């Protein structure tokens, strides 16, 4: 295994054992103290927190939307360039390395960790939103959009508006987000498995900063990674709790209140703790595979009881619409759709970037033995296709209801439903409503658990200097803190606070990740030259 000759850092040096926690330099202390203080002040000063978060999100997305869009495009182009380059033959872990997991286990874990909760939450809600008002920047009738010509949907043409709505939805869950994950995961896997450096964010910048990577600069990088990870996770956990409680209310009449949301987060965090203590193979892997079975079952049920022909034929139409509109959707200049670009795309890119240390490190840990080309194709292209299938089934079924306003007025009920209830409102128009809704609730909860437990393992590794076998008490600490942040953000501003936190942590990390592309190139070039 090749290794940088100058590297003098050893994972775990200067670690201190305190109450069973493996404290690595200042990273653990600074991260934990800052986050605990954030939770405290958000809960104590809820009104001020709500006002602050309400200001923060539009302030960042309106001024720096171009940063997020530029970064997303860079990651896609860089990833695709690696696939066709000679560097694609390099194997993660060395020429003789063998994969640690089968394709089935690998795909299950990376997909469940990557965007599970989000797909369930937005699978129905997002296409409906784009079909109505979001793309033009002004409220218009369903099926009619404003005249931003580059996206080519004719004003007053419901079919064109439908195609554009599905293209925009797949855009937010396709190549761009998975390119973010692929860049971070590839960097971590390469510098850990091929260069023998600790599995932590600072390691990937060694080709640029050299020995300074192990000093204060490296501490800052790792602390930023912890902040981005835990606030990005909290956003998803908050969305998941809101949707699960909405579904329980819809199905069983469970009251929707802040107290019930807090109780639900606590209960699910307990399940996540059990999985975390069990470890990667016994806990996270098994839950991830169970997730995929549940998700597949729900997908098949919706195809069977929903508008089957429209769903099956619509998938290819949606992929074509995505391909045709991709240049305009990813463009930076000349945009006349501020509501869509800032309120949706910039937020999503910040959300994916804030998730990238977590998902990237998790994917890196399970990807030893893959070639760079195999790794990028599987992490970038296959999940994009699977995400397009999911959105085509759920979004396609929802739009079919709205456009036809069929099935006993289900279309109007679907349009009027709150975001977290749109999936359940769609199920109301189908046979087997109770079964579909129950499976949907269970799926949200299990995705909730897999996100929390795998995120805890990643934060644990970062704060322990790259160790993947840090004490169990430390994993438990971070798992509990994730739940506390989700509670604090929900009580201190709701959905707006969750989204603002993701954007605030994603913005500085967007710059870090673009610099990471340079580091990956330098590392792969040195590897190919045998250095």
Short mmCIF file of C-alpha atoms in Angstrom, two decimals:
data_model
loop_
_atom_site.label_atom_id
_atom_site.label_comp_id
_atom_site.label_asym_id
_atom_site.label_seq_id
_atom_site.Cartn_x
_atom_site.Cartn_y
_atom_site.Cartn_z
CA UNK A 1 0.00 0.00 0.00
CA UNK A 2 1.44 3.34 -1.03
CA UNK A 3 1.93 5.94 1.67
CA UNK A 4 3.13 9.53 1.81
CA UNK A 5 6.72 9.32 2.99
CA UNK A 6 6.61 12.68 4.78
CA UNK A 7 3.55 11.89 6.86
CA UNK A 8 4.37 11.90 10.54
CA UNK A 9 0.84 11.92 11.93
CA UNK A 10 -0.47 8.81 13.67
CA UNK A 11 -4.17 8.35 14.28
CA UNK A 12 -5.01 8.67 17.91
CA UNK A 13 -1.98 10.60 19.15
CA UNK A 14 -2.68 13.05 21.94
CA UNK A 15 -5.99 11.32 22.67
CA UNK A 16 -7.27 11.49 26.22
CA UNK A 17 -9.69 9.11 27.90
CA UNK A 18 -12.32 11.02 29.88
CA UNK A 19 -15.42 9.21 31.18
CA UNK A 20 -15.06 6.61 28.41
CA UNK A 21 -14.76 9.20 25.63
CA UNK A 22 -11.78 9.12 23.24
CA UNK A 23 -11.09 12.86 23.04
CA UNK A 24 -8.88 13.82 20.11
CA UNK A 25 -7.07 17.11 20.52
CA UNK A 26 -9.55 20.05 20.55
CA UNK A 27 -11.93 18.58 17.95
CA UNK A 28 -14.16 16.70 20.37
CA UNK A 29 -14.23 19.42 23.02
CA UNK A 30 -14.83 22.37 20.70
CA UNK A 31 -17.50 20.53 18.69
CA UNK A 32 -19.35 19.17 21.70
CA UNK A 33 -19.23 22.41 23.72
CA UNK A 34 -20.41 24.55 20.80
CA UNK A 35 -23.28 22.24 19.93
CA UNK A 36 -24.42 21.87 23.54
CA UNK A 37 -24.37 25.67 23.89
CA UNK A 38 -26.39 25.98 20.67
CA UNK A 39 -29.03 23.56 21.96
CA UNK A 40 -29.23 25.41 25.29
CA UNK A 41 -29.64 28.90 23.85
CA UNK A 42 -32.06 27.77 21.13
CA UNK A 43 -34.35 26.21 23.72
CA UNK A 44 -34.06 29.09 26.23
CA UNK A 45 -34.49 31.90 23.69
CA UNK A 46 -37.00 30.31 21.31
CA UNK A 47 -38.52 33.55 19.98
CA UNK A 48 -35.14 35.09 19.20
CA UNK A 49 -34.00 31.81 17.64
CA UNK A 50 -37.08 31.62 15.42
CA UNK A 51 -36.53 35.21 14.26
CA UNK A 52 -32.85 34.57 13.57
CA UNK A 53 -33.44 31.38 11.58
CA UNK A 54 -36.23 33.07 9.65
CA UNK A 55 -33.73 35.72 8.54
CA UNK A 56 -30.74 33.43 7.98
CA UNK A 57 -31.99 31.15 5.23
CA UNK A 58 -33.17 33.80 2.70
CA UNK A 59 -30.13 35.94 3.51
CA UNK A 60 -27.72 33.17 2.53
CA UNK A 61 -29.61 31.79 -0.46
CA UNK A 62 -30.29 35.21 -2.03
CA UNK A 63 -26.67 36.39 -1.84
CA UNK A 64 -24.72 33.17 -2.30
CA UNK A 65 -26.97 31.02 -4.46
CA UNK A 66 -24.36 31.19 -7.21
CA UNK A 67 -21.75 29.60 -4.89
CA UNK A 68 -23.95 26.56 -4.29
CA UNK A 69 -24.86 26.17 -7.97
CA UNK A 70 -21.25 26.56 -9.10
CA UNK A 71 -20.04 24.01 -6.55
CA UNK A 72 -22.68 21.48 -7.61
CA UNK A 73 -21.68 21.76 -11.26
CA UNK A 74 -17.98 21.42 -10.42
CA UNK A 75 -18.60 18.19 -8.51
CA UNK A 76 -20.58 16.60 -11.36
CA UNK A 77 -18.03 17.51 -14.05
CA UNK A 78 -15.09 16.46 -11.87
CA UNK A 79 -16.68 13.07 -11.09
CA UNK A 80 -17.52 12.33 -14.72
CA UNK A 81 -14.00 13.34 -15.78
CA UNK A 82 -12.51 10.80 -13.36
CA UNK A 83 -14.70 8.03 -14.81
CA UNK A 84 -13.23 8.44 -18.30
CA UNK A 85 -9.70 9.27 -17.16
CA UNK A 86 -6.82 6.78 -16.62
CA UNK A 87 -7.22 7.39 -12.87
CA UNK A 88 -10.40 5.32 -13.01
CA UNK A 89 -8.31 2.12 -12.92
CA UNK A 90 -6.85 2.88 -9.49
CA UNK A 91 -8.24 0.53 -6.82
CA UNK A 92 -9.18 1.82 -3.38
CA UNK A 93 -7.01 -0.07 -0.92
CA UNK A 94 -4.31 -1.08 -3.39
CA UNK A 95 -4.12 -3.34 -6.45
CA UNK A 96 -4.89 -6.52 -4.48
CA UNK A 97 -7.74 -5.15 -2.32
CA UNK A 98 -11.04 -7.03 -2.30
CA UNK A 99 -14.48 -5.48 -1.61
CA UNK A 100 -15.63 -5.79 2.00
CA UNK A 101 -19.33 -6.01 1.05
CA UNK A 102 -21.42 -7.49 -1.72
CA UNK A 103 -23.17 -5.17 -4.15
CA UNK A 104 -26.49 -5.79 -2.38
CA UNK A 105 -25.18 -4.81 1.06
CA UNK A 106 -23.17 -1.91 -0.37
CA UNK A 107 -26.07 -0.38 -2.31
CA UNK A 108 -28.45 -0.81 0.62
CA UNK A 109 -26.20 1.01 3.07
CA UNK A 110 -25.16 3.88 0.81
CA UNK A 111 -28.71 4.55 -0.39
CA UNK A 112 -30.32 4.35 3.04
CA UNK A 113 -27.71 6.70 4.48
CA UNK A 114 -27.68 9.02 1.46
CA UNK A 115 -31.23 10.26 1.15
CA UNK A 116 -33.76 7.88 2.62
CA UNK A 117 -35.88 10.23 4.73
CA UNK A 118 -35.78 12.96 2.09
CA UNK A 119 -37.09 10.71 -0.68
CA UNK A 120 -40.05 9.64 1.42
CA UNK A 121 -40.82 13.20 2.54
CA UNK A 122 -40.44 14.92 -0.83
CA UNK A 123 -41.40 12.09 -3.23
CA UNK A 124 -44.96 13.40 -3.48
CA UNK A 125 -44.62 16.92 -2.12
CA UNK A 126 -41.91 18.24 -4.43
CA UNK A 127 -43.34 17.39 -7.88
CA UNK A 128 -46.66 18.90 -6.78
CA UNK A 129 -44.90 22.09 -5.63
CA UNK A 130 -43.03 22.47 -8.91
CA UNK A 131 -46.12 21.73 -10.96
CA UNK A 132 -47.84 24.64 -9.27
CA UNK A 133 -45.97 27.77 -8.39
CA UNK A 134 -42.32 27.26 -7.51
CA UNK A 135 -40.60 27.34 -10.89
CA UNK A 136 -41.67 30.75 -12.05
CA UNK A 137 -41.16 32.72 -8.86
CA UNK A 138 -44.81 33.82 -8.69
CA UNK A 139 -47.96 31.96 -7.73
CA UNK A 140 -49.84 30.65 -10.76
CA UNK A 141 -52.59 28.14 -11.40
CA UNK A 142 -51.65 24.47 -11.30
CA UNK A 143 -50.31 23.38 -14.64
CA UNK A 144 -49.40 26.92 -15.71
CA UNK A 145 -46.02 28.50 -15.22
CA UNK A 146 -44.40 31.79 -16.02
CA UNK A 147 -42.48 32.35 -19.19
CA UNK A 148 -38.87 31.59 -18.31
CA UNK A 149 -38.04 30.41 -21.82
CA UNK A 150 -34.80 28.43 -21.17
CA UNK A 151 -36.82 25.67 -19.48
CA UNK A 152 -39.16 25.44 -22.44
CA UNK A 153 -42.53 24.80 -20.76
CA UNK A 154 -45.29 26.59 -22.61
CA UNK A 155 -47.53 28.83 -20.55
CA UNK A 156 -50.85 27.10 -19.97
CA UNK A 157 -49.60 23.68 -21.14
CA UNK A 158 -50.27 21.18 -18.29
CA UNK A 159 -48.31 18.34 -19.95
CA UNK A 160 -45.25 20.53 -20.42
CA UNK A 161 -45.56 21.76 -16.84
CA UNK A 162 -45.76 18.15 -15.63
CA UNK A 163 -42.59 17.19 -17.51
CA UNK A 164 -40.79 20.21 -16.12
CA UNK A 165 -41.95 19.46 -12.57
CA UNK A 166 -40.58 15.93 -12.77
CA UNK A 167 -37.34 17.11 -14.39
CA UNK A 168 -36.80 19.66 -11.62
CA UNK A 169 -37.50 17.04 -8.94
CA UNK A 170 -35.07 14.49 -10.40
CA UNK A 171 -32.54 17.31 -10.78
CA UNK A 172 -32.55 17.83 -7.02
CA UNK A 173 -32.13 14.11 -6.28
CA UNK A 174 -29.95 13.02 -9.17
CA UNK A 175 -26.42 13.58 -10.41
CA UNK A 176 -25.63 16.73 -8.44
CA UNK A 177 -26.26 15.49 -4.88
CA UNK A 178 -24.62 12.14 -5.52
CA UNK A 179 -21.61 13.88 -7.07
CA UNK A 180 -21.20 15.75 -3.77
CA UNK A 181 -21.18 12.46 -1.91
CA UNK A 182 -18.91 10.79 -4.46
CA UNK A 183 -16.24 13.49 -4.18
CA UNK A 184 -16.08 13.34 -0.38
CA UNK A 185 -16.29 9.55 -0.19
CA UNK A 186 -13.62 9.06 -2.84
CA UNK A 187 -11.26 11.48 -1.11
CA UNK A 188 -11.68 9.82 2.28
CA UNK A 189 -11.41 6.28 0.91
CA UNK A 190 -8.34 7.01 -1.21
CA UNK A 191 -6.29 8.85 1.40
CA UNK A 192 -7.22 6.34 4.11
CA UNK A 193 -6.94 3.05 2.21
CA UNK A 194 -4.21 3.96 -0.28
CA UNK A 195 -2.15 6.44 1.72
CA UNK A 196 -2.65 5.03 5.20
CA UNK A 197 -3.94 8.29 6.67
CA UNK A 198 -6.65 8.50 9.36
CA UNK A 199 -10.23 8.26 8.13
CA UNK A 200 -11.07 11.87 8.90
CA UNK A 201 -11.68 15.01 6.86
CA UNK A 202 -8.33 16.65 7.51
CA UNK A 203 -6.45 13.77 5.89
CA UNK A 204 -7.73 14.53 2.39
CA UNK A 205 -5.98 17.92 2.38
CA UNK A 206 -2.49 16.57 3.04
CA UNK A 207 -1.34 17.01 -0.62
CA UNK A 208 -2.18 20.73 -0.33
CA UNK A 209 -1.26 21.69 3.24
CA UNK A 210 1.32 19.05 4.14
CA UNK A 211 2.22 18.79 7.83
CA UNK A 212 -0.02 21.77 8.64
CA UNK A 213 -2.90 19.32 8.18
CA UNK A 214 -2.18 17.88 11.62
CA UNK A 215 -2.20 21.26 13.38
CA UNK A 216 -4.82 23.95 14.04
CA UNK A 217 -5.85 24.07 10.37
CA UNK A 218 -6.75 20.40 10.49
CA UNK A 219 -8.68 20.92 13.71
CA UNK A 220 -10.77 23.62 12.01
CA UNK A 221 -11.53 21.34 9.04
CA UNK A 222 -12.65 18.50 11.31
CA UNK A 223 -14.75 20.79 13.51
CA UNK A 224 -16.48 22.22 10.41
CA UNK A 225 -17.15 18.66 9.28
CA UNK A 226 -18.76 17.84 12.62
CA UNK A 227 -20.95 20.96 12.49
CA UNK A 228 -22.02 20.30 8.89
CA UNK A 229 -22.78 16.66 9.62
CA UNK A 230 -24.78 17.10 12.79
CA UNK A 231 -26.87 20.04 11.53
CA UNK A 232 -27.49 18.37 8.17
CA UNK A 233 -28.63 15.26 10.02
CA UNK A 234 -30.82 17.31 12.35
CA UNK A 235 -32.59 18.78 9.31
CA UNK A 236 -33.48 15.33 8.01
CA UNK A 237 -34.39 13.99 11.43
CA UNK A 238 -36.72 16.93 11.98
CA UNK A 239 -38.39 16.37 8.60
CA UNK A 240 -38.72 12.67 9.36
CA UNK A 241 -40.28 13.27 12.76
CA UNK A 242 -42.74 15.81 11.30
CA UNK A 243 -43.84 13.41 8.57
CA UNK A 244 -44.05 10.37 10.85
CA UNK A 245 -46.18 12.26 13.36
CA UNK A 246 -48.35 13.64 10.56
CA UNK A 247 -48.88 10.09 9.33
CA UNK A 248 -49.73 8.81 12.82
CA UNK A 249 -52.25 11.64 13.16
CA UNK A 250 -53.70 10.93 9.75
CA UNK A 251 -53.99 7.19 10.41
CA UNK A 252 -54.59 6.87 14.16
CA UNK A 253 -55.55 10.36 15.32
CA UNK A 254 -52.36 10.89 17.33
CA UNK A 255 -52.32 14.61 18.26
CA UNK A 256 -49.80 16.82 16.46
CA UNK A 257 -47.97 19.02 18.95
CA UNK A 258 -44.45 20.05 19.86
CA UNK A 259 -44.57 17.66 22.80
CA UNK A 260 -45.44 14.71 20.57
CA UNK A 261 -42.67 15.63 18.13
CA UNK A 262 -40.17 15.69 20.98
CA UNK A 263 -41.46 12.34 22.27
CA UNK A 264 -41.20 10.80 18.81
CA UNK A 265 -37.61 12.00 18.36
CA UNK A 266 -36.69 10.61 21.78
CA UNK A 267 -38.25 7.20 21.05
CA UNK A 268 -36.57 6.90 17.67
CA UNK A 269 -33.24 8.07 19.10
CA UNK A 270 -33.46 5.17 21.57
CA UNK A 271 -33.79 2.73 18.65
CA UNK A 272 -30.84 4.45 16.96
CA UNK A 273 -28.81 3.99 20.14
CA UNK A 274 -29.48 0.25 20.06
CA UNK A 275 -28.27 0.09 16.45
CA UNK A 276 -25.20 2.23 17.23
CA UNK A 277 -24.18 -0.03 20.09
CA UNK A 278 -24.60 -3.08 17.83
CA UNK A 279 -22.09 -1.63 15.35
CA UNK A 280 -21.80 -1.31 11.57
CA UNK A 281 -22.33 -4.91 10.46
CA UNK A 282 -24.89 -6.07 13.03
CA UNK A 283 -26.85 -2.83 13.44
CA UNK A 284 -26.52 -0.36 10.55
CA UNK A 285 -26.15 -2.93 7.77
CA UNK A 286 -29.18 -4.98 8.82
CA UNK A 287 -31.39 -1.92 9.26
CA UNK A 288 -30.30 -0.56 5.88
CA UNK A 289 -31.20 -3.82 4.15
CA UNK A 290 -34.57 -3.84 5.95
CA UNK A 291 -35.08 -0.29 4.68
CA UNK A 292 -34.55 -1.33 1.10
CA UNK A 293 -37.03 -4.20 1.44
CA UNK A 294 -39.67 -1.88 2.92
CA UNK A 295 -39.01 0.82 0.32
CA UNK A 296 -39.22 -1.73 -2.49
CA UNK A 297 -42.47 -3.13 -1.13
CA UNK A 298 -44.06 0.32 -0.89
CA UNK A 299 -42.85 1.19 -4.39
CA UNK A 300 -44.37 -1.97 -5.88
CA UNK A 301 -47.66 -1.46 -4.02
CA UNK A 302 -48.02 2.09 -5.37
CA UNK A 303 -47.32 0.87 -8.91
CA UNK A 304 -49.97 -1.83 -8.57
CA UNK A 305 -52.77 0.20 -6.94
CA UNK A 306 -51.92 3.50 -8.63
CA UNK A 307 -52.05 4.54 -12.30
CA UNK A 308 -49.79 1.68 -13.40
CA UNK A 309 -49.52 2.49 -17.10
CA UNK A 310 -48.92 6.20 -16.49
CA UNK A 311 -46.20 5.42 -13.94
CA UNK A 312 -44.36 2.87 -16.09
CA UNK A 313 -44.45 4.95 -19.25
CA UNK A 314 -43.74 8.18 -17.41
CA UNK A 315 -40.36 7.03 -16.07
CA UNK A 316 -38.65 7.28 -19.45
CA UNK A 317 -40.40 10.56 -20.25
CA UNK A 318 -39.17 11.93 -16.92
CA UNK A 319 -35.58 10.87 -17.54
CA UNK A 320 -35.69 12.48 -20.99
CA UNK A 321 -37.17 15.69 -19.54
CA UNK A 322 -34.40 15.70 -16.92
CA UNK A 323 -31.70 15.31 -19.58
CA UNK A 324 -33.18 18.02 -21.81
CA UNK A 325 -33.64 20.54 -19.01
CA UNK A 326 -30.44 19.76 -17.09
CA UNK A 327 -28.35 22.57 -18.67
CA UNK A 328 -31.00 25.20 -17.90
CA UNK A 329 -31.71 23.88 -14.40
CA UNK A 330 -28.02 23.90 -13.49
CA UNK A 331 -27.29 27.27 -15.11
CA UNK A 332 -26.03 30.15 -12.98
CA UNK A 333 -26.45 33.30 -15.06
CA UNK A 334 -29.56 34.73 -16.71
CA UNK A 335 -31.98 32.98 -14.38
CA UNK A 336 -35.46 34.48 -13.95
CA UNK A 337 -36.75 31.92 -11.45
CA UNK A 338 -35.44 33.28 -8.14
CA UNK A 339 -38.03 31.40 -6.09
CA UNK A 340 -36.96 28.07 -7.53
CA UNK A 341 -33.22 28.70 -7.73
CA UNK A 342 -32.85 30.17 -4.23
CA UNK A 343 -35.71 28.56 -2.35
CA UNK A 344 -35.19 25.06 -3.73
CA UNK A 345 -31.89 24.43 -5.55
CA UNK A 346 -29.60 26.51 -3.33
CA UNK A 347 -31.18 24.96 -0.23
CA UNK A 348 -30.85 21.44 -1.59
CA UNK A 349 -27.21 21.88 -2.58
CA UNK A 350 -26.43 23.28 0.88
CA UNK A 351 -28.29 20.35 2.45
CA UNK A 352 -26.35 17.77 0.41
CA UNK A 353 -23.07 19.52 1.18
CA UNK A 354 -23.86 19.56 4.89
CA UNK A 355 -24.60 15.84 4.68
CA UNK A 356 -21.45 15.10 2.68
CA UNK A 357 -18.99 14.48 5.56
CA UNK A 358 -21.46 12.03 7.08
CA UNK A 359 -22.51 10.22 3.91
CA UNK A 360 -19.05 10.51 2.34
CA UNK A 361 -17.26 8.95 5.31
CA UNK A 362 -19.90 6.28 5.65
CA UNK A 363 -19.61 5.35 1.95
CA UNK A 364 -15.81 5.43 2.23
CA UNK A 365 -15.86 2.96 5.12
CA UNK A 366 -17.84 0.42 3.09
CA UNK A 367 -16.10 0.90 -0.29
CA UNK A 368 -12.64 -0.63 0.07
CA UNK A 369 -11.70 -2.78 -2.90
CA UNK A 370 -13.61 -0.85 -5.60
CA UNK A 371 -11.82 0.85 -8.47
CA UNK A 372 -12.25 4.60 -8.81
CA UNK A 373 -14.30 4.09 -11.98
CA UNK A 374 -16.52 1.42 -10.42
CA UNK A 375 -16.91 3.53 -7.31
CA UNK A 376 -18.04 6.69 -9.12
CA UNK A 377 -20.35 4.87 -11.56
CA UNK A 378 -22.06 3.03 -8.70
CA UNK A 379 -22.23 5.99 -6.33
CA UNK A 380 -23.17 8.57 -8.97
CA UNK A 381 -25.23 6.90 -11.69
CA UNK A 382 -27.07 3.98 -10.10
CA UNK A 383 -28.59 5.98 -7.19
CA UNK A 384 -29.61 8.68 -9.69
CA UNK A 385 -31.59 6.10 -11.67
CA UNK A 386 -33.09 4.59 -8.50
CA UNK A 387 -34.05 8.08 -7.27
CA UNK A 388 -35.64 8.83 -10.65
CA UNK A 389 -37.68 5.62 -10.38
CA UNK A 390 -38.86 6.56 -6.88
CA UNK A 391 -39.82 10.09 -7.90
CA UNK A 392 -41.49 8.85 -11.08
CA UNK A 393 -43.65 6.40 -9.13
CA UNK A 394 -44.69 8.67 -6.26
CA UNK A 395 -44.53 12.01 -8.09
CA UNK A 396 -46.07 10.55 -11.22
CA UNK A 397 -48.97 9.04 -9.28
CA UNK A 398 -49.55 12.32 -7.44
CA UNK A 399 -49.51 14.44 -10.60
CA UNK A 400 -51.87 11.99 -12.29
CA UNK A 401 -54.36 12.60 -9.46
CA UNK A 402 -54.03 16.36 -9.67
CA UNK A 403 -54.16 16.64 -13.45
CA UNK A 404 -57.17 14.34 -13.67
CA UNK A 405 -58.68 15.40 -10.35
CA UNK A 406 -59.95 11.86 -10.36
CA UNK A 407 -60.69 9.24 -7.72
CA UNK A 408 -63.36 11.03 -5.71
CA UNK A 409 -61.74 14.42 -5.67
CA UNK A 410 -58.37 13.11 -4.50
CA UNK A 411 -56.57 15.66 -6.59
CA UNK A 412 -57.95 18.64 -4.68
CA UNK A 413 -57.38 16.99 -1.31
CA UNK A 414 -53.80 16.29 -2.36
CA UNK A 415 -53.17 19.90 -3.38
CA UNK A 416 -54.57 21.20 -0.11
CA UNK A 417 -52.64 18.83 2.18
CA UNK A 418 -49.66 20.04 4.21
CA UNK A 419 -46.22 19.03 2.92
CA UNK A 420 -45.71 16.27 5.47
CA UNK A 421 -49.18 14.83 4.70
CA UNK A 422 -49.12 14.82 0.91
CA UNK A 423 -47.96 11.21 0.63
CA UNK A 424 -50.75 10.06 2.95
CA UNK A 425 -53.29 12.23 1.11
CA UNK A 426 -52.29 10.53 -2.14
CA UNK A 427 -52.72 7.10 -0.54
CA UNK A 428 -56.26 8.11 0.47
CA UNK A 429 -57.35 7.87 -3.15
CA UNK A 430 -55.92 4.34 -3.60
CA UNK A 431 -57.12 0.91 -2.49
CA UNK A 432 -55.29 -0.49 0.57
CA UNK A 433 -55.01 3.01 2.01
CA UNK A 434 -54.35 1.82 5.55
CA UNK A 435 -51.63 -0.63 4.52
CA UNK A 436 -49.88 1.93 2.31
CA UNK A 437 -49.96 4.58 5.03
CA UNK A 438 -48.73 2.19 7.73
CA UNK A 439 -45.82 0.97 5.59
CA UNK A 440 -45.00 4.60 4.79
CA UNK A 441 -44.85 5.53 8.48
CA UNK A 442 -42.67 2.53 9.33
CA UNK A 443 -40.37 3.36 6.41
CA UNK A 444 -39.92 6.95 7.61
CA UNK A 445 -39.12 5.76 11.13
CA UNK A 446 -36.60 3.12 10.02
CA UNK A 447 -34.92 5.62 7.68
CA UNK A 448 -34.83 7.98 10.66
CA UNK A 449 -33.00 5.35 12.71
CA UNK A 450 -30.48 4.45 9.99
CA UNK A 451 -29.60 8.10 9.40
CA UNK A 452 -29.08 8.71 13.10
CA UNK A 453 -27.02 5.61 13.84
CA UNK A 454 -24.76 5.83 10.80
CA UNK A 455 -24.30 9.57 11.40
CA UNK A 456 -23.25 8.88 14.98
CA UNK A 457 -20.59 6.43 13.78
CA UNK A 458 -19.19 9.04 11.39
CA UNK A 459 -19.08 11.93 13.88
CA UNK A 460 -17.55 9.51 16.36
CA UNK A 461 -14.74 8.74 13.91
CA UNK A 462 -14.06 12.41 13.11
CA UNK A 463 -13.85 13.46 16.76
CA UNK A 464 -11.65 10.46 17.61
CA UNK A 465 -9.02 11.38 15.04
CA UNK A 466 -10.10 8.88 12.38
CA UNK A 467 -10.54 5.85 14.60
CA UNK A 468 -13.38 3.55 13.60
CA UNK A 469 -13.38 1.65 16.89
CA UNK A 470 -13.74 4.49 19.40
CA UNK A 471 -15.49 3.69 22.69
CA UNK A 472 -19.21 2.87 22.60
CA UNK A 473 -19.90 5.68 25.09
CA UNK A 474 -18.76 8.20 22.48
CA UNK A 475 -21.13 6.86 19.82
CA UNK A 476 -23.95 7.05 22.35
CA UNK A 477 -23.02 10.65 23.22
CA UNK A 478 -23.25 11.82 19.61
CA UNK A 479 -26.45 9.90 18.92
CA UNK A 480 -28.15 11.60 21.87
CA UNK A 481 -26.81 15.00 20.81
CA UNK A 482 -28.22 14.56 17.29
CA UNK A 483 -31.67 14.03 18.74
CA UNK A 484 -31.25 17.05 21.03
CA UNK A 485 -30.37 19.31 18.10
CA UNK A 486 -33.35 18.12 16.07
CA UNK A 487 -35.59 18.89 19.06
CA UNK A 488 -34.00 22.30 19.61
CA UNK A 489 -34.39 23.32 15.97
CA UNK A 490 -38.00 22.13 15.76
CA UNK A 491 -38.94 24.03 18.92
CA UNK A 492 -36.85 27.05 17.97
CA UNK A 493 -38.28 27.75 14.54
CA UNK A 494 -39.69 24.62 12.94
CA UNK A 495 -38.96 23.74 9.30
CA UNK A 496 -37.41 27.16 8.60
CA UNK A 497 -34.90 26.65 11.43
CA UNK A 498 -34.00 23.18 10.16
CA UNK A 499 -33.39 24.46 6.65
CA UNK A 500 -31.46 27.52 7.85
CA UNK A 501 -29.12 25.35 9.92
CA UNK A 502 -28.35 23.14 6.92
CA UNK A 503 -27.59 26.14 4.71
CA UNK A 504 -25.45 27.89 7.33
CA UNK A 505 -23.21 24.85 7.76
CA UNK A 506 -23.25 23.91 4.08
CA UNK A 507 -22.01 27.28 2.82
CA UNK A 508 -18.44 27.24 4.26
CA UNK A 509 -18.15 23.56 3.47
CA UNK A 510 -18.93 24.17 -0.21
CA UNK A 511 -15.59 26.00 -0.44
CA UNK A 512 -13.85 23.19 1.42
CA UNK A 513 -15.21 20.57 -0.99
CA UNK A 514 -14.12 22.45 -4.11
CA UNK A 515 -10.62 22.55 -2.66
CA UNK A 516 -10.97 18.82 -2.01
CA UNK A 517 -11.26 18.18 -5.77
CA UNK A 518 -7.77 19.63 -6.20
CA UNK A 519 -6.45 17.37 -3.46
CA UNK A 520 -8.02 14.27 -5.02
CA UNK A 521 -6.42 15.05 -8.36
CA UNK A 522 -3.00 15.52 -6.79
CA UNK A 523 -3.32 12.29 -4.83
CA UNK A 524 -4.49 10.19 -7.80
CA UNK A 525 -1.77 11.64 -10.03
CA UNK A 526 0.88 10.70 -7.49
CA UNK A 527 -0.60 7.22 -7.10
CA UNK A 528 -0.54 6.59 -10.85
CA UNK A 529 3.08 7.70 -11.03
CA UNK A 530 3.94 5.27 -8.27
CA UNK A 531 4.88 7.94 -5.74
#
